[in-house]
XYZ file of C-alpha atoms in Angstrom:
488
model
C 0.000 0.000 0.000
C 2.919 2.351 0.632
C 5.148 1.354 -2.280
C 6.339 4.433 -4.163
C 6.883 4.821 -7.876
C 10.278 6.326 -8.612
C 10.509 9.527 -10.625
C 12.686 7.708 -13.162
C 10.058 4.962 -13.625
C 7.279 7.535 -13.982
C 9.207 9.250 -16.776
C 10.042 5.923 -18.483
C 6.325 5.039 -18.574
C 5.638 8.181 -20.597
C 7.996 6.967 -23.340
C 6.001 3.862 -24.292
C 4.644 4.667 -27.798
C 1.040 3.593 -27.290
C 0.831 5.282 -23.863
C 2.689 8.509 -24.759
C 1.101 11.946 -25.021
C 2.139 14.501 -27.642
C 4.357 17.361 -26.396
C 3.037 20.614 -27.880
C 2.558 23.197 -25.094
C 4.707 26.230 -24.236
C 4.879 28.443 -21.133
C 2.453 30.860 -22.825
C 0.008 28.027 -23.542
C 0.158 26.942 -19.894
C -0.364 30.495 -18.616
C -3.345 30.909 -20.931
C -4.759 27.582 -19.707
C -4.332 28.736 -16.112
C -5.992 32.120 -16.674
C -8.673 30.407 -18.752
C -9.719 28.036 -15.992
C -9.278 30.384 -13.002
C -11.274 33.375 -14.257
C -14.841 32.128 -14.322
C -17.815 31.793 -12.014
C -15.892 33.159 -9.035
C -15.198 36.656 -10.328
C -18.514 37.038 -12.149
C -20.685 35.846 -9.236
C -18.908 35.509 -5.882
C -17.783 39.145 -5.676
C -21.298 40.415 -4.979
C -22.261 37.622 -2.589
C -19.152 37.968 -0.443
C -19.174 41.772 -0.392
C -22.847 41.951 0.549
C -22.945 39.172 3.126
C -19.455 38.678 4.546
C -16.710 41.254 3.963
C -18.019 44.527 2.436
C -15.392 46.530 0.490
C -12.715 44.430 2.245
C -13.596 41.664 -0.246
C -10.446 42.795 -2.047
C -8.413 41.726 0.997
C -10.262 38.376 1.075
C -9.248 37.759 -2.545
C -5.659 38.627 -1.665
C -5.701 36.207 1.321
C -7.102 33.382 -0.838
C -4.490 34.199 -3.480
C -1.688 33.887 -0.900
C -2.983 30.454 0.200
C -3.003 29.354 -3.442
C 0.467 30.839 -4.002
C 1.889 28.735 -1.168
C 0.444 25.624 -2.791
C 1.513 26.813 -6.264
C 5.178 26.946 -5.212
C 4.919 23.304 -4.088
C 3.135 22.314 -7.308
C 5.819 24.081 -9.365
C 8.610 22.011 -7.786
C 6.797 18.730 -8.385
C 5.589 19.558 -11.903
C 9.097 20.497 -13.032
C 10.703 17.499 -11.292
C 8.100 14.870 -12.280
C 6.779 16.087 -15.677
C 4.136 13.372 -15.919
C 0.354 13.598 -16.416
C -1.733 13.281 -13.281
C -0.796 16.323 -11.175
C -1.131 15.672 -7.426
C -1.828 11.959 -8.040
C 1.535 11.451 -9.747
C 3.352 13.564 -7.149
C 1.839 11.558 -4.283
C 2.795 8.260 -5.975
C 6.429 9.376 -6.078
C 6.586 10.683 -2.505
C 3.890 9.190 -0.260
C 3.004 5.780 -1.682
C 0.363 4.016 -3.756
C -2.578 4.170 -1.343
C -2.176 7.915 -0.788
C -1.776 8.378 -4.557
C -4.990 6.451 -5.175
C -6.865 8.503 -2.579
C -5.717 11.807 -4.080
C -6.446 10.572 -7.604
C -9.938 9.544 -6.538
C -10.315 12.972 -4.926
C -9.265 14.738 -8.145
C -11.757 12.679 -10.156
C -14.497 14.084 -7.928
C -13.118 17.637 -7.991
C -12.711 17.950 -11.755
C -15.854 16.027 -12.731
C -18.104 17.960 -10.384
C -16.385 21.241 -11.246
C -16.957 20.636 -14.965
C -20.651 19.892 -14.422
C -21.160 22.905 -12.124
C -19.543 25.285 -14.612
C -21.497 23.812 -17.541
C -24.764 24.463 -15.694
C -23.611 28.004 -14.878
C -22.706 28.607 -18.526
C -26.146 27.416 -19.555
C -27.733 29.962 -17.215
C -25.770 32.845 -18.736
C -26.652 31.767 -22.275
C -30.356 31.529 -21.422
C -30.135 35.018 -19.920
C -28.643 36.384 -23.138
C -31.349 34.608 -25.146
C -34.019 36.239 -22.985
C -32.580 39.646 -23.896
C -33.591 39.023 -27.527
C -36.950 37.453 -26.545
C -35.861 33.911 -27.406
C -36.878 31.637 -24.556
C -35.869 28.007 -24.153
C -38.656 25.523 -23.302
C -38.634 24.898 -19.557
C -38.288 21.153 -20.027
C -34.949 21.761 -21.795
C -33.689 24.379 -19.327
C -32.712 22.005 -16.514
C -34.197 20.915 -13.189
C -33.639 24.345 -11.637
C -36.035 25.985 -14.100
C -38.551 23.281 -15.027
C -41.247 22.059 -12.698
C -40.884 18.295 -12.450
C -38.687 16.745 -15.155
C -36.039 19.003 -16.667
C -33.014 18.395 -18.893
C -30.395 21.104 -19.444
C -29.762 20.624 -23.156
C -27.285 23.530 -23.343
C -25.012 22.207 -20.577
C -25.201 18.704 -22.081
C -24.278 19.963 -25.565
C -21.411 22.137 -24.284
C -19.635 19.239 -22.558
C -19.988 17.019 -25.650
C -18.542 19.692 -27.966
C -15.600 20.279 -25.638
C -15.032 16.520 -25.450
C -14.604 16.408 -29.228
C -12.119 19.322 -29.121
C -10.023 17.572 -26.456
C -9.987 14.316 -28.436
C -8.756 16.081 -31.593
C -5.696 17.516 -29.832
C -4.100 19.710 -27.196
C -2.844 22.301 -29.692
C -6.376 22.870 -30.976
C -7.537 23.125 -27.364
C -4.824 25.721 -26.703
C -5.856 27.802 -29.724
C -9.535 27.754 -28.764
C -8.592 28.646 -25.196
C -6.371 31.546 -26.309
C -9.192 33.185 -28.276
C -11.748 32.768 -25.489
C -9.333 33.898 -22.767
C -8.560 37.047 -24.758
C -12.288 37.880 -24.813
C -12.703 37.063 -21.127
C -9.701 39.096 -19.939
C -10.813 41.944 -22.211
C -14.185 42.007 -20.452
C -12.532 42.001 -17.011
C -10.221 44.862 -18.015
C -13.224 46.738 -19.401
C -14.958 46.384 -16.030
C -11.895 47.765 -14.261
C -11.204 50.682 -16.629
C -14.824 51.743 -17.243
C -15.759 51.250 -13.603
C -13.024 53.646 -12.426
C -15.096 56.557 -13.788
C -18.119 55.612 -11.647
C -16.421 55.071 -8.280
C -17.745 57.069 -5.325
C -15.400 57.387 -2.348
C -18.254 57.183 0.180
C -18.973 53.591 -0.932
C -15.668 52.528 0.674
C -16.820 53.737 4.128
C -16.538 51.670 6.236
C -13.944 49.625 4.342
C -14.192 46.851 6.984
C -17.806 46.905 8.292
C -18.430 46.092 11.989
C -18.431 42.382 12.856
C -21.683 40.406 13.077
C -21.972 36.822 14.363
C -23.103 34.379 11.665
C -26.430 32.662 12.242
C -25.452 29.078 11.431
C -27.648 27.241 13.927
C -24.815 24.803 14.670
C -26.295 22.074 12.431
C -25.077 20.310 9.294
C -24.731 23.615 7.468
C -22.404 25.057 10.148
C -18.631 25.230 9.541
C -16.749 22.272 11.028
C -14.533 24.656 13.006
C -17.604 25.786 14.960
C -18.425 22.255 16.125
C -14.801 21.364 16.887
C -13.661 24.457 18.763
C -16.841 26.401 19.521
C -15.561 29.153 17.229
C -18.354 31.501 16.145
C -17.735 32.541 12.523
C -18.459 36.191 11.811
C -19.720 38.266 8.934
C -17.729 41.458 8.389
C -15.017 42.606 10.768
C -11.429 41.344 10.495
C -12.386 37.679 11.007
C -15.108 38.096 8.393
C -12.338 38.662 5.847
C -10.954 35.172 6.552
C -14.446 33.679 6.384
C -14.838 35.414 3.026
C -11.471 34.025 1.892
C -12.745 30.457 2.404
C -15.662 31.328 0.099
C -13.818 33.222 -2.654
C -11.239 30.430 -2.701
C -13.600 28.822 -5.237
C -12.643 31.642 -7.623
C -9.023 30.415 -7.702
C -9.741 26.758 -8.321
C -8.076 25.553 -11.475
C -4.447 26.672 -11.418
C -3.538 23.159 -10.271
C -5.063 21.841 -13.514
C -2.033 23.310 -15.308
C 0.101 20.658 -13.579
C -1.931 17.877 -15.238
C -0.534 18.987 -18.622
C 3.124 18.578 -17.591
C 3.623 15.557 -19.836
C 2.379 17.504 -22.874
C 4.726 20.452 -22.312
C 7.800 20.906 -24.518
C 10.126 22.099 -21.719
C 8.314 21.225 -18.477
C 11.308 21.930 -16.211
C 11.276 25.580 -17.289
C 7.706 26.199 -18.426
C 5.606 24.509 -15.696
C 6.653 26.909 -12.900
C 6.137 29.868 -15.240
C 2.682 28.689 -16.274
C 1.453 27.858 -12.761
C 2.781 30.951 -10.973
C 2.201 33.335 -13.882
C -1.485 32.498 -14.271
C -2.067 32.726 -10.506
C -0.412 36.162 -10.204
C -2.357 37.573 -13.165
C -5.693 36.357 -11.813
C -5.066 37.562 -8.245
C -4.297 41.094 -9.484
C -7.430 41.114 -11.671
C -9.627 39.796 -8.840
C -8.455 42.430 -6.348
C -8.899 45.215 -8.921
C -12.414 44.099 -9.919
C -13.621 43.791 -6.321
C -12.284 47.284 -5.505
C -13.999 48.789 -8.542
C -17.358 47.074 -8.017
C -17.608 47.946 -4.314
C -16.639 51.511 -5.221
C -19.339 51.790 -7.886
C -22.175 50.620 -5.658
C -22.546 50.352 -1.882
C -21.750 46.806 -0.798
C -25.165 46.408 0.872
C -26.896 47.065 -2.460
C -24.818 44.757 -4.665
C -26.552 42.008 -6.623
C -25.742 38.438 -5.602
C -26.518 36.748 -8.935
C -24.800 39.186 -11.356
C -22.901 41.837 -9.354
C -20.679 43.160 -12.137
C -23.458 43.587 -14.683
C -25.979 44.968 -12.192
C -23.477 47.497 -10.814
C -23.253 49.061 -14.261
C -27.047 48.972 -14.589
C -27.316 50.807 -11.274
C -25.069 53.584 -12.627
C -27.192 53.861 -15.792
C -24.960 51.965 -18.236
C -26.828 48.829 -19.397
C -24.549 48.447 -22.454
C -21.663 47.407 -20.228
C -23.992 45.047 -18.362
C -24.827 43.175 -21.582
C -21.145 43.010 -22.526
C -20.254 41.536 -19.139
C -22.932 38.841 -19.475
C -21.557 37.951 -22.914
C -17.997 37.781 -21.566
C -19.095 35.558 -18.698
C -20.906 33.150 -21.044
C -17.932 32.943 -23.403
C -15.395 32.724 -20.608
C -17.011 29.811 -18.823
C -16.446 27.609 -21.867
C -12.691 27.527 -21.201
C -13.241 26.824 -17.513
C -15.358 23.828 -18.434
C -12.919 22.568 -21.067
C -9.783 22.795 -18.914
C -11.449 21.141 -15.922
C -12.473 18.317 -18.267
C -8.881 18.184 -19.541
C -7.562 17.817 -15.993
C -10.091 15.089 -15.253
C -9.108 12.986 -18.257
C -5.348 13.325 -17.589
C -5.683 12.110 -14.001
C -7.864 9.191 -15.117
C -5.353 8.395 -17.898
C -2.402 8.416 -15.477
C -4.200 6.116 -13.016
C -5.109 3.658 -15.764
C -1.553 3.671 -17.128
C -0.401 2.616 -13.646
C -2.980 -0.206 -13.604
C -5.013 1.253 -10.718
C -7.872 1.676 -13.206
C -8.388 -0.590 -16.265
C -5.435 -0.323 -18.679
C -7.945 -0.120 -21.542
C -8.150 3.622 -20.868
C -4.391 4.245 -21.061
C -3.940 3.934 -24.831
C -3.619 7.163 -26.796
C -5.192 7.924 -30.176
C -2.894 6.716 -33.004
C -3.198 10.042 -34.851
C -3.929 12.764 -32.272
C -1.859 11.233 -29.411
C -4.569 12.155 -26.896
C -6.154 9.880 -24.243
C -9.340 9.580 -26.284
C -10.940 6.660 -24.451
C -11.197 8.254 -20.982
C -11.993 11.606 -22.626
C -15.023 10.169 -24.428
C -16.202 8.130 -21.423
C -15.912 10.976 -18.918
C -17.221 13.569 -21.360
C -20.438 11.625 -21.909
C -20.920 10.891 -18.188
C -20.337 14.512 -17.147
C -22.622 15.754 -19.934
C -25.411 13.556 -18.565
C -24.771 14.735 -14.996
C -24.825 18.376 -16.106
C -28.031 17.823 -18.048
C -30.043 16.036 -15.373
C -28.693 17.276 -12.057
C -29.122 20.398 -9.983
C -25.791 20.434 -8.168
C -25.407 23.804 -6.449
C -25.326 22.081 -3.041
C -22.418 19.912 -4.147
C -20.248 22.817 -5.363
C -18.460 23.049 -1.992
C -17.141 19.525 -2.614
C -14.963 21.075 -5.313
C -13.424 23.362 -2.672
C -12.664 20.635 -0.147
C -11.288 18.338 -2.843
C -8.887 21.003 -4.089
C -7.711 21.956 -0.596
C -7.102 18.284 0.219
C -4.912 18.036 -2.887
C -2.977 21.119 -1.748
C -2.252 19.457 1.607
C -0.988 16.255 -0.031
C 1.288 18.104 -2.479
C 2.829 20.259 0.281
C 3.492 17.164 2.412
C 4.902 15.435 -0.658
C 7.511 18.170 -1.099
C 8.670 17.656 2.490
C 8.872 13.865 2.127
C 10.638 13.874 -1.264
C 13.189 16.433 -0.046
C 14.088 14.011 2.766
C 13.927 10.686 0.862
C 15.554 11.915 -2.393
C 17.558 15.034 -1.547
C 19.826 14.662 -4.615
C 16.978 14.411 -7.144
C 17.493 17.032 -9.928
C 15.000 19.867 -9.354
C 14.650 22.529 -12.033
C 12.556 24.602 -9.614
C 12.907 24.435 -5.847
C 10.191 25.547 -3.441
C 11.779 28.243 -1.219
C 11.954 28.179 2.588
C 11.475 24.436 3.035
C 10.205 23.143 5.446
C 8.533 26.378 6.626
C 6.601 27.210 3.454
C 5.042 23.738 2.925
C 4.038 23.610 6.608
C 2.370 27.037 6.368
C 0.666 25.886 3.138
C -0.762 22.830 4.921
C -1.958 24.927 7.868
C -3.621 27.531 5.605
C -5.378 24.896 3.502
C -6.610 23.000 6.576
C -7.966 26.233 8.084
C -10.009 26.942 4.940
C -11.241 23.340 4.946
C -12.422 23.710 8.551
C -14.515 26.711 7.489
C -16.550 24.505 5.133
C -19.911 23.042 6.289
C -20.095 19.740 8.164
C -22.296 18.191 5.445
C -19.523 18.848 2.925
C -17.102 16.879 5.100
C -19.591 13.999 5.419
C -20.095 13.766 1.648
C -16.357 14.014 1.057
C -15.662 11.249 3.590
C -18.272 9.009 1.939
C -16.658 9.508 -1.492
C -13.200 8.778 -0.065
C -14.463 5.623 1.683
C -15.893 4.379 -1.620
C -12.529 5.037 -3.243
C -10.643 3.019 -0.622
C -12.998 0.060 -1.179
C -12.400 0.192 -4.951
C -8.631 0.310 -4.374
C -8.613 -2.871 -2.274
C -11.076 -4.667 -4.559
C -9.380 -3.770 -7.868
C -6.494 -1.296 -7.829
C -4.130 -3.009 -5.386
C -4.096 -6.329 -7.220
C -3.885 -4.774 -10.714
C -1.215 -2.195 -9.886
C 1.515 -2.260 -12.559
C 4.076 -1.282 -9.927
C 2.961 -4.205 -7.768
C 3.196 -6.640 -10.688
C 6.718 -5.487 -11.468
C 7.666 -6.018 -7.827
C 6.199 -9.534 -7.786
């Protein structure tokens, strides 16, 4: 259960012709992927909710705090991704440092994170598109608008179709995916910059007073929807005030999810030792700066207590008498969410591919397409399954599972850096995480604190999914492990 797969063996496995992925990505491609997946639902939706209910104008500080937590993890990811340039991200890193069982658990966790994240974003994209259609008096039938809209049976045909189209793009090739992403990211970043620049002319200084509103105790009731930290330590989470900023950070963390997906493309990068750290850290820095700027502008345009929760950026411009900008923002959000969905699906398929190549999942899924050199079998399987989930399921309540899954991966990667530094100190490292062991320890502590601020029911669901994964490992994965067969 605790056998590790050497870095050298991991790299040798990528050289087998029928299990090899095509190397076509540059540092710019990786940065674009990172920006493409990070900027999405979080910035277009969470800004208003957090400002109005939790942090006020200090939402900008909450974004900065969440960005710092991600930066700590990003430095650990950068060391691993440049040292072990193999598909699979945290799964592959854990296999090299912490052993097979831990690797399986984190891989199973990533399957949940990316699959659920893809479905959530697809449903969100569908909502934006239907909103744009309503603006031109073209209404979708309720039965095809999803369970959230229809009474009784509902199927979200738009979310279903989006995932299938993106599946085809990923099967055809990574370079095509990168080109599509580049175009869409340019539109999305252009919209965000437009919000910042245009919004500067409508800022009123009085909207920043008070910048940190007085603290209010959250009414959680202490039940399943209460943060775990409240039940464990009797800590009363607050809205507003200084501690409200940290509560807000655990919420806006969702807006940063995705930079770790860049690490799943390490095997398809031309010069991973140089380009992976640049792609991971570059995309995170760009997005953090944009997030802080947008939150400052929006809370300056409209008093935080009056911000819209569903569409804060667009409605802030409507409130200042500029509906044109509101329509442009809705268009940018709809276009931008396509890349979020595609790159989350990409990360999902690469983790699944890596696990199957190691024998922990059926090896049938580890063969690449003879022409496109992409893992087409898991891409098609997962694409169809996620499309069905997105079409039939209302999954807002499960969105927090994406948060806890990502934070759990951060903890494992940070611990992996510590272990690998001790067990293989002479391993060539193109990028070294600074201030080891202090930085990884702080990264673990920060991630665990944000996890403790998530509801108890999220922990219960996460534990149930992990328990199912452990059962599958002992029933199938342990006996079919390629590493185990080589040992025997």
